[in-house]
CSV table of N, CA and C in Angstrom, one decimal:
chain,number,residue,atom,x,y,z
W,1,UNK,N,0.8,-1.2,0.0
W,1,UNK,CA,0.0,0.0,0.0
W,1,UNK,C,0.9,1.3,0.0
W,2,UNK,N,2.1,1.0,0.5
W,2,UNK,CA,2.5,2.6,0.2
W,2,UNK,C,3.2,2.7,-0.9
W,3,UNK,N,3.7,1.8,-1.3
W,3,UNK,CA,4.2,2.0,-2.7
W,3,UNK,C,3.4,2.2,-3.4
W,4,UNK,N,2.0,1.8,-3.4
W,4,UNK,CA,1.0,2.3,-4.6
W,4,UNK,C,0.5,4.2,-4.2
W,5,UNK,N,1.0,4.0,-2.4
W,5,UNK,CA,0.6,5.3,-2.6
W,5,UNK,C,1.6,6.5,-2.9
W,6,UNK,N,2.9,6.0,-2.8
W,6,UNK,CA,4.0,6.9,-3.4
W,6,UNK,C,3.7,7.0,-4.8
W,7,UNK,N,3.4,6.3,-5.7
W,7,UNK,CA,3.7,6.3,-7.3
W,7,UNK,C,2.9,7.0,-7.1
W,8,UNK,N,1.6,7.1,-6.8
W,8,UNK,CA,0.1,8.2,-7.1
W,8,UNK,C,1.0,9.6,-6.3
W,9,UNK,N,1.2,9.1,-5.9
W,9,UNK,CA,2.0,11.1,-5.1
W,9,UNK,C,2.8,11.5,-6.6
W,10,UNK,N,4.0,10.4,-6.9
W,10,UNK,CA,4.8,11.2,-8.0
W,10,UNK,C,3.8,11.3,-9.5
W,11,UNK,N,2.8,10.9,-9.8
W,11,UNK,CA,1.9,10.9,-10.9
W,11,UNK,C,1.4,12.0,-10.4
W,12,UNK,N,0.7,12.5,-9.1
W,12,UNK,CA,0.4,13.8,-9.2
W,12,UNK,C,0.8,14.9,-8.7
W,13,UNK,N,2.4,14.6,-8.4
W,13,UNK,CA,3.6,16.1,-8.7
W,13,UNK,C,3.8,16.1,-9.9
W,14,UNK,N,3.9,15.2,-10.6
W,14,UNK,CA,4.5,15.4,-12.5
W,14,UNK,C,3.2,16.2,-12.8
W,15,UNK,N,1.8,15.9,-12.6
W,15,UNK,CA,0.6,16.4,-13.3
W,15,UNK,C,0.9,17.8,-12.7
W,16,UNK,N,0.7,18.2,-11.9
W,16,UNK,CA,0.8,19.5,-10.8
W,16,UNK,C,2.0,20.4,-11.4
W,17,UNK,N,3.3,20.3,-11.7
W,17,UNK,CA,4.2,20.9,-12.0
W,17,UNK,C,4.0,21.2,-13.4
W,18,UNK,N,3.4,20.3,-14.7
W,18,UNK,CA,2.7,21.0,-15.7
W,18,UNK,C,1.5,21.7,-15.6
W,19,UNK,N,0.8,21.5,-14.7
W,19,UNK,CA,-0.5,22.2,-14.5
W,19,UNK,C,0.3,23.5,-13.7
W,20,UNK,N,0.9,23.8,-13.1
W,20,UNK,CA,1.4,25.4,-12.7
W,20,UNK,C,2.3,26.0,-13.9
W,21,UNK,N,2.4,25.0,-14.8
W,21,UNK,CA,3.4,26.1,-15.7
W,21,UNK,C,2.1,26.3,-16.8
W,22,UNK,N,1.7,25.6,-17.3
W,22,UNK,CA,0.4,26.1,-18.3
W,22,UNK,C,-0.6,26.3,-17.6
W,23,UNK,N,-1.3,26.5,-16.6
W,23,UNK,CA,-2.5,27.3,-16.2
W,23,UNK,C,-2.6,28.1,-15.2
W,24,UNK,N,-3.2,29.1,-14.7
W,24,UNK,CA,-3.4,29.9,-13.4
W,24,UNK,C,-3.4,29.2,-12.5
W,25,UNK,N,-2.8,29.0,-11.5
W,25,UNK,CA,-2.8,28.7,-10.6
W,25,UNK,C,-4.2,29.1,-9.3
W,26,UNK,N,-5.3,28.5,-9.0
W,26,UNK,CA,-6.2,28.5,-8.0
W,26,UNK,C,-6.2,28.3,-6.4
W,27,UNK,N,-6.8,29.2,-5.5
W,27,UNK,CA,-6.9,29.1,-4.5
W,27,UNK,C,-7.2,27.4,-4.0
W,28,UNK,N,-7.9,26.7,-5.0
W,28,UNK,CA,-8.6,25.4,-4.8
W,28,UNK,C,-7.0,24.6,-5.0
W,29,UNK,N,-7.0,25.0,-5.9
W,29,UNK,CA,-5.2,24.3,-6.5
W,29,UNK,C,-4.2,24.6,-5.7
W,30,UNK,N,-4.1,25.3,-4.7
W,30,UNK,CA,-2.9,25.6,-3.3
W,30,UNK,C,-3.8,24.7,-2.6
W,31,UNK,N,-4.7,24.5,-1.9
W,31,UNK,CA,-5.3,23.7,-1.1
W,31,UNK,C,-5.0,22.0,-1.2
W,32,UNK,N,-4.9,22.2,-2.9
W,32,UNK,CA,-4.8,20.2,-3.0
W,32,UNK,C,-3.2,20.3,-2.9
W,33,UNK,N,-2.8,21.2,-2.9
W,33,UNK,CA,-1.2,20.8,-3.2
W,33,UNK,C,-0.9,20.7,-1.2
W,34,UNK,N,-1.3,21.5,-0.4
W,34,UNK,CA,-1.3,21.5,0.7
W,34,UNK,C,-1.9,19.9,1.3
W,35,UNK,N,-3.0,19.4,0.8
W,35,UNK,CA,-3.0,18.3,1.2
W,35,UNK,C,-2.1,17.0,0.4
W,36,UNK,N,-1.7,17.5,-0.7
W,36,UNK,CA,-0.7,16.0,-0.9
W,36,UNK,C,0.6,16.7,-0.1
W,37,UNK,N,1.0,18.0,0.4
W,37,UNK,CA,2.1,17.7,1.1
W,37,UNK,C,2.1,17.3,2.3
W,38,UNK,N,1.4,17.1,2.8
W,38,UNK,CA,0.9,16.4,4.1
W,38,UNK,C,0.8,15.2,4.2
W,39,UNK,N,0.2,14.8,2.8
W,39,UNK,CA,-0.2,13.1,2.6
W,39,UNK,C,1.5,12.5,2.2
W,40,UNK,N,2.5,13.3,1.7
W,40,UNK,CA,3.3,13.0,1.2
W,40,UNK,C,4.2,12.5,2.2
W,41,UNK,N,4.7,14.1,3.1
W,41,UNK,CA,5.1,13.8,4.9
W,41,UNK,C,4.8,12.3,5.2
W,42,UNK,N,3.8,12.2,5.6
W,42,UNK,CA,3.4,11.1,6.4
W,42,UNK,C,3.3,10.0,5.7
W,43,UNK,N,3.0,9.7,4.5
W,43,UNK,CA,3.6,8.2,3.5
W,43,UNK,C,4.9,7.8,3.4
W,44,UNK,N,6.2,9.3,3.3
W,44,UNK,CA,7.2,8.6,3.4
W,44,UNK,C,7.5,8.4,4.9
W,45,UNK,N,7.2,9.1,6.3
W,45,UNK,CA,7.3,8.6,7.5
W,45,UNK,C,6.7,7.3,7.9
W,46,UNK,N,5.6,7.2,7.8
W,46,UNK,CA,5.2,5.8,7.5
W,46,UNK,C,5.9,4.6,6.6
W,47,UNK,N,6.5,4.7,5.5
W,47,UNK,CA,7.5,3.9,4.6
W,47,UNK,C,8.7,3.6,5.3
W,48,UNK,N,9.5,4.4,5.8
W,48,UNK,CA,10.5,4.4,6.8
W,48,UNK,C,10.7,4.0,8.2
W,49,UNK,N,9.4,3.9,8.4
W,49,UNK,CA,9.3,3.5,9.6
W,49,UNK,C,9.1,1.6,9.5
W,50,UNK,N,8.1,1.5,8.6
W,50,UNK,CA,7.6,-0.2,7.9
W,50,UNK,C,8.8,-0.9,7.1
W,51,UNK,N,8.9,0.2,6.0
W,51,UNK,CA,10.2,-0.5,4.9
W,51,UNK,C,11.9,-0.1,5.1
W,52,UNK,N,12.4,-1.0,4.7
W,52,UNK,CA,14.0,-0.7,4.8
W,52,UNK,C,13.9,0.1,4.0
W,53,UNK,N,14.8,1.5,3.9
W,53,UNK,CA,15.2,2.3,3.2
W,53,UNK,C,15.8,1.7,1.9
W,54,UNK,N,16.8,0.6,1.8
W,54,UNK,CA,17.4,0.3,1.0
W,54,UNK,C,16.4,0.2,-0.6
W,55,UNK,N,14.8,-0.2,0.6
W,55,UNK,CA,13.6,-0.9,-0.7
W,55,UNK,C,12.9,0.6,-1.0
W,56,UNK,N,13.2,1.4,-0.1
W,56,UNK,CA,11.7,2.3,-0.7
W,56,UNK,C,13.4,3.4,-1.5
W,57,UNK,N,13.7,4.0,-0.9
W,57,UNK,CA,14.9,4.9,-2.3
W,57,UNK,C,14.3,4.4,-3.3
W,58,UNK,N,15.5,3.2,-4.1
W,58,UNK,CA,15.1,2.7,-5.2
W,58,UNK,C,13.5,2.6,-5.9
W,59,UNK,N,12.4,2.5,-5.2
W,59,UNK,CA,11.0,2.3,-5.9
W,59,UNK,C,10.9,3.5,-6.0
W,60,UNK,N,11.3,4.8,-4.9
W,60,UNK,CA,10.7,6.4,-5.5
W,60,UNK,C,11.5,6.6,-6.7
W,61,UNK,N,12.6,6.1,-6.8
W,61,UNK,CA,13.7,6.5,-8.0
W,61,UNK,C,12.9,5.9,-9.2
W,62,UNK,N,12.5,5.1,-9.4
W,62,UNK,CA,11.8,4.1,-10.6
W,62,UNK,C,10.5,5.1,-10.7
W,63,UNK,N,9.6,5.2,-9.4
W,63,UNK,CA,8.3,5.5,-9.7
W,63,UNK,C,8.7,6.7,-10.4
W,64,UNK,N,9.8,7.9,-9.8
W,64,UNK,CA,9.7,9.3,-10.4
W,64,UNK,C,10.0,9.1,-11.8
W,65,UNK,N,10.8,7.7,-12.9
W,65,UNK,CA,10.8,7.9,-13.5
W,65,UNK,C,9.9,7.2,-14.8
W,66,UNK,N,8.9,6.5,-14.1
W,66,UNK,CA,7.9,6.0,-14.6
W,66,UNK,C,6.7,7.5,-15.3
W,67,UNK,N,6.5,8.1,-13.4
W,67,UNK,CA,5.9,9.1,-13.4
W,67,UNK,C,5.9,10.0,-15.2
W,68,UNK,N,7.1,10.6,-14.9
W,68,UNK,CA,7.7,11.3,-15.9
W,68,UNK,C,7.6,10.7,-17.4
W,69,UNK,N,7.7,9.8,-17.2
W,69,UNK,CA,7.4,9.3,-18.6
W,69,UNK,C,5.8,9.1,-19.3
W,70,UNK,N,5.0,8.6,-17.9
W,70,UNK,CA,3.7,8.7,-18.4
W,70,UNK,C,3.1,10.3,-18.7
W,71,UNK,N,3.7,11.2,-17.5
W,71,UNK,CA,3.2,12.6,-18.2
W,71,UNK,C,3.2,13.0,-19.4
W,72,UNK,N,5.0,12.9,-19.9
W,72,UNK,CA,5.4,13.3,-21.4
W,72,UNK,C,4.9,12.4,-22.1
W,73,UNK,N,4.6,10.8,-22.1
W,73,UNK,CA,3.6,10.9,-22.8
W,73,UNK,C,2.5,11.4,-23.3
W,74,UNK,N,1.7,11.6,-22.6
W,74,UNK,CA,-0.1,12.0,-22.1
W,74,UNK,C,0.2,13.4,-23.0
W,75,UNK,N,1.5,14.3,-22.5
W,75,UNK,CA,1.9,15.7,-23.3
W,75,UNK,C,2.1,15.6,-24.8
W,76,UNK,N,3.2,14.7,-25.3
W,76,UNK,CA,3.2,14.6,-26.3
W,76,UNK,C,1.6,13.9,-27.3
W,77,UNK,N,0.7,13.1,-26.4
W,77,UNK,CA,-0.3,13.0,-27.1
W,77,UNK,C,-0.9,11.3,-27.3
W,78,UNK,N,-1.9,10.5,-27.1
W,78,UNK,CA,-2.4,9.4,-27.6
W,78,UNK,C,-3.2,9.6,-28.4
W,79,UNK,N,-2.8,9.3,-29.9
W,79,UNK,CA,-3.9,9.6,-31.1
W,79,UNK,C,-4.2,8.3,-31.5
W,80,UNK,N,-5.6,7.8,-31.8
W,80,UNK,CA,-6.3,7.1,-32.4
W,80,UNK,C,-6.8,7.8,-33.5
W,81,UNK,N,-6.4,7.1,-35.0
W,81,UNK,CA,-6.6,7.8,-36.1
W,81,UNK,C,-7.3,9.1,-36.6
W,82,UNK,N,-6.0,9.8,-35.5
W,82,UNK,CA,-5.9,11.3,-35.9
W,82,UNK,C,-6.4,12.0,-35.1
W,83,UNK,N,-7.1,11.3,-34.1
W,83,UNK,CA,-8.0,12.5,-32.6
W,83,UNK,C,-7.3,11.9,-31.5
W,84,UNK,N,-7.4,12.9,-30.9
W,84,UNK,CA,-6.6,12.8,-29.7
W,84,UNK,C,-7.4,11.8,-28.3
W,85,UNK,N,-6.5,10.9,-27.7
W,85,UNK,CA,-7.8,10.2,-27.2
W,85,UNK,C,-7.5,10.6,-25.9
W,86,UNK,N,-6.5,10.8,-24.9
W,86,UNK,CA,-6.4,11.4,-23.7
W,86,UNK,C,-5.6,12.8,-23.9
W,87,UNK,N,-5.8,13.9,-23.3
W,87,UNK,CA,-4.5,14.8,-23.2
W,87,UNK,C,-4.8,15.2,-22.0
W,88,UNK,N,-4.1,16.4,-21.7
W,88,UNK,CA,-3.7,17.2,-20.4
W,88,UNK,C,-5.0,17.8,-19.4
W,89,UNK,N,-6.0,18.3,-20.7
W,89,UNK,CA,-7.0,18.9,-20.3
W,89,UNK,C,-8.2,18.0,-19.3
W,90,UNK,N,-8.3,17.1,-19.9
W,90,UNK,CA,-8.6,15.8,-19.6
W,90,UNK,C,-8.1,15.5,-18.3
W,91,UNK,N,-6.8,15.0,-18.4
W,91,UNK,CA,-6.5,14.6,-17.1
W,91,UNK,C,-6.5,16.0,-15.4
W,92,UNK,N,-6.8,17.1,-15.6
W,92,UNK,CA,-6.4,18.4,-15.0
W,92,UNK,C,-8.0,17.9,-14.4
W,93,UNK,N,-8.8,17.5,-15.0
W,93,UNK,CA,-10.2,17.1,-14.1
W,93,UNK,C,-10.2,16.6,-12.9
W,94,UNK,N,-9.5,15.4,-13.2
W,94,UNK,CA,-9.1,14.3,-12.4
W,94,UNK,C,-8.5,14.8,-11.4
W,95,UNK,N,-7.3,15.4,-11.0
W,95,UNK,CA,-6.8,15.9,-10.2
W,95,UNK,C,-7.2,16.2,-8.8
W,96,UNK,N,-8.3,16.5,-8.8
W,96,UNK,CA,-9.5,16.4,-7.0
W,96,UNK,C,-9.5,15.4,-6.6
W,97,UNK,N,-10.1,14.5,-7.5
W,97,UNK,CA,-10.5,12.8,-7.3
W,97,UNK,C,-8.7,12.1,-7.3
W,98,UNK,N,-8.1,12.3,-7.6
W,98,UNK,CA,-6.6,11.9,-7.2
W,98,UNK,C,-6.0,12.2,-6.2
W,99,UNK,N,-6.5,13.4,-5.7
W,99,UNK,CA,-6.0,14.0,-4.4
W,99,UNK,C,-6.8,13.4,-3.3
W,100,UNK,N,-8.0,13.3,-3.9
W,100,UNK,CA,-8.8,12.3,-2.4
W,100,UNK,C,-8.4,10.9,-2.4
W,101,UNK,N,-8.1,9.9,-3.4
W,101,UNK,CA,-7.6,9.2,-3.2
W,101,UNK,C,-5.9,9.1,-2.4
W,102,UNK,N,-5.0,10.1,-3.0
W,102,UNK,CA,-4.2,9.8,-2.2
W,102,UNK,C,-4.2,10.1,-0.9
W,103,UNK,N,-5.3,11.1,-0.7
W,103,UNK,CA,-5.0,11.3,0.9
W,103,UNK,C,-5.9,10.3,1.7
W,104,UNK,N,-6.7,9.6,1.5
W,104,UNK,CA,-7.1,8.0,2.1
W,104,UNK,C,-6.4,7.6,1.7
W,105,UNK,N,-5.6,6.7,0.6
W,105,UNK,CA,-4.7,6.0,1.2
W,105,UNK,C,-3.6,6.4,2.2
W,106,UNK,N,-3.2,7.9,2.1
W,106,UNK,CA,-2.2,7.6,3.4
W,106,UNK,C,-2.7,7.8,4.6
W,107,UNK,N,-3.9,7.8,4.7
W,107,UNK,CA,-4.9,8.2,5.8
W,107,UNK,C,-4.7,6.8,6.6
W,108,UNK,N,-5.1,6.1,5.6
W,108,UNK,CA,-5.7,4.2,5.8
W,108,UNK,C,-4.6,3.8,6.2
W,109,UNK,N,-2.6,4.2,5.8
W,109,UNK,CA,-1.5,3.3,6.3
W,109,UNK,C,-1.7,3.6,7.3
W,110,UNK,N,-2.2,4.5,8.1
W,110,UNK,CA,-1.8,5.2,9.6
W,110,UNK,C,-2.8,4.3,10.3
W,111,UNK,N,-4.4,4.1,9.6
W,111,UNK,CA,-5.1,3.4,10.6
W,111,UNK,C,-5.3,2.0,10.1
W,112,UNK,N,-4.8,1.4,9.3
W,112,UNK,CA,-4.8,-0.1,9.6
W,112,UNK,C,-3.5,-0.5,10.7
Protein backbone atom coordinates (compact mmCIF):
# COMPACT_ATOMS: atom_id res chain seq x y z
CA UNK A 1 0.00 0.00 0.00
CA UNK A 2 2.51 2.55 0.23
CA UNK A 3 4.22 1.96 -2.73
CA UNK A 4 1.04 2.32 -4.58
CA UNK A 5 0.57 5.26 -2.56
CA UNK A 6 3.96 6.89 -3.44
CA UNK A 7 3.72 6.26 -7.30
CA UNK A 8 0.05 8.23 -7.08
CA UNK A 9 2.04 11.10 -5.08
CA UNK A 10 4.76 11.16 -7.98
CA UNK A 11 1.93 10.93 -10.86
CA UNK A 12 0.36 13.80 -9.24
CA UNK A 13 3.55 16.10 -8.66
CA UNK A 14 4.55 15.44 -12.52
CA UNK A 15 0.55 16.36 -13.27
CA UNK A 16 0.76 19.53 -10.82
CA UNK A 17 4.22 20.90 -11.97
CA UNK A 18 2.70 21.02 -15.67
CA UNK A 19 -0.53 22.23 -14.54
CA UNK A 20 1.41 25.38 -12.75
CA UNK A 21 3.40 26.07 -15.72
CA UNK A 22 0.37 26.06 -18.25
CA UNK A 23 -2.46 27.33 -16.24
CA UNK A 24 -3.37 29.89 -13.43
CA UNK A 25 -2.83 28.69 -10.60
CA UNK A 26 -6.22 28.52 -8.00
CA UNK A 27 -6.93 29.08 -4.55
CA UNK A 28 -8.59 25.38 -4.81
CA UNK A 29 -5.19 24.33 -6.54
CA UNK A 30 -2.92 25.62 -3.33
CA UNK A 31 -5.34 23.68 -1.05
CA UNK A 32 -4.81 20.21 -2.99
CA UNK A 33 -1.22 20.78 -3.17
CA UNK A 34 -1.25 21.49 0.69
CA UNK A 35 -3.03 18.35 1.24
CA UNK A 36 -0.75 15.95 -0.93
CA UNK A 37 2.13 17.74 1.11
CA UNK A 38 0.91 16.37 4.10
CA UNK A 39 -0.22 13.06 2.56
CA UNK A 40 3.30 13.02 1.21
CA UNK A 41 5.12 13.84 4.87
CA UNK A 42 3.37 11.11 6.36
CA UNK A 43 3.55 8.23 3.48
CA UNK A 44 7.17 8.61 3.42
CA UNK A 45 7.26 8.61 7.50
CA UNK A 46 5.21 5.83 7.48
CA UNK A 47 7.47 3.89 4.57
CA UNK A 48 10.47 4.41 6.85
CA UNK A 49 9.28 3.53 9.58
CA UNK A 50 7.64 -0.18 7.85
CA UNK A 51 10.21 -0.48 4.91
CA UNK A 52 14.00 -0.68 4.79
CA UNK A 53 15.17 2.32 3.23
CA UNK A 54 17.37 0.27 0.99
CA UNK A 55 13.65 -0.85 -0.71
CA UNK A 56 11.69 2.30 -0.69
CA UNK A 57 14.88 4.90 -2.28
CA UNK A 58 15.07 2.69 -5.20
CA UNK A 59 11.04 2.32 -5.89
CA UNK A 60 10.69 6.36 -5.47
CA UNK A 61 13.65 6.53 -8.00
CA UNK A 62 11.84 4.12 -10.58
CA UNK A 63 8.26 5.51 -9.69
CA UNK A 64 9.67 9.31 -10.43
CA UNK A 65 10.84 7.89 -13.48
CA UNK A 66 7.93 6.04 -14.60
CA UNK A 67 5.90 9.11 -13.41
CA UNK A 68 7.69 11.31 -15.91
CA UNK A 69 7.40 9.31 -18.56
CA UNK A 70 3.72 8.74 -18.37
CA UNK A 71 3.24 12.55 -18.22
CA UNK A 72 5.37 13.30 -21.36
CA UNK A 73 3.56 10.85 -22.78
CA UNK A 74 -0.05 11.97 -22.15
CA UNK A 75 1.91 15.69 -23.28
CA UNK A 76 3.19 14.64 -26.25
CA UNK A 77 -0.33 13.03 -27.07
CA UNK A 78 -2.42 9.40 -27.57
CA UNK A 79 -3.88 9.59 -31.09
CA UNK A 80 -6.34 7.09 -32.44
CA UNK A 81 -6.62 7.81 -36.07
CA UNK A 82 -5.88 11.35 -35.92
CA UNK A 83 -7.99 12.54 -32.63
CA UNK A 84 -6.64 12.77 -29.68
CA UNK A 85 -7.78 10.19 -27.16
CA UNK A 86 -6.42 11.44 -23.75
CA UNK A 87 -4.54 14.83 -23.22
CA UNK A 88 -3.69 17.21 -20.37
CA UNK A 89 -7.04 18.92 -20.28
CA UNK A 90 -8.63 15.76 -19.55
CA UNK A 91 -6.47 14.62 -17.10
CA UNK A 92 -6.40 18.37 -15.02
CA UNK A 93 -10.21 17.13 -14.13
CA UNK A 94 -9.05 14.28 -12.40
CA UNK A 95 -6.75 15.91 -10.24
CA UNK A 96 -9.48 16.39 -7.00
CA UNK A 97 -10.48 12.82 -7.29
CA UNK A 98 -6.56 11.92 -7.17
CA UNK A 99 -6.02 14.04 -4.39
CA UNK A 100 -8.79 12.33 -2.45
CA UNK A 101 -7.62 9.15 -3.17
CA UNK A 102 -4.16 9.79 -2.19
CA UNK A 103 -5.00 11.26 0.95
CA UNK A 104 -7.12 8.01 2.09
CA UNK A 105 -4.73 5.98 1.22
CA UNK A 106 -2.22 7.61 3.38
CA UNK A 107 -4.92 8.16 5.83
CA UNK A 108 -5.71 4.23 5.80
CA UNK A 109 -1.51 3.33 6.30
CA UNK A 110 -1.84 5.19 9.60
CA UNK A 111 -5.09 3.39 10.55
CA UNK A 112 -4.80 -0.06 9.58
Amino acid sequence: MVYITLFLLFVYLKIARVHTKQEKVTTLFVAQHTLIALSAIATLYYGFLTEPWYLIVPAMWLFFIVAALLVTAIMIGIFIDGISLLGLSSIYRFLPILTLVIVTLSASLWLV
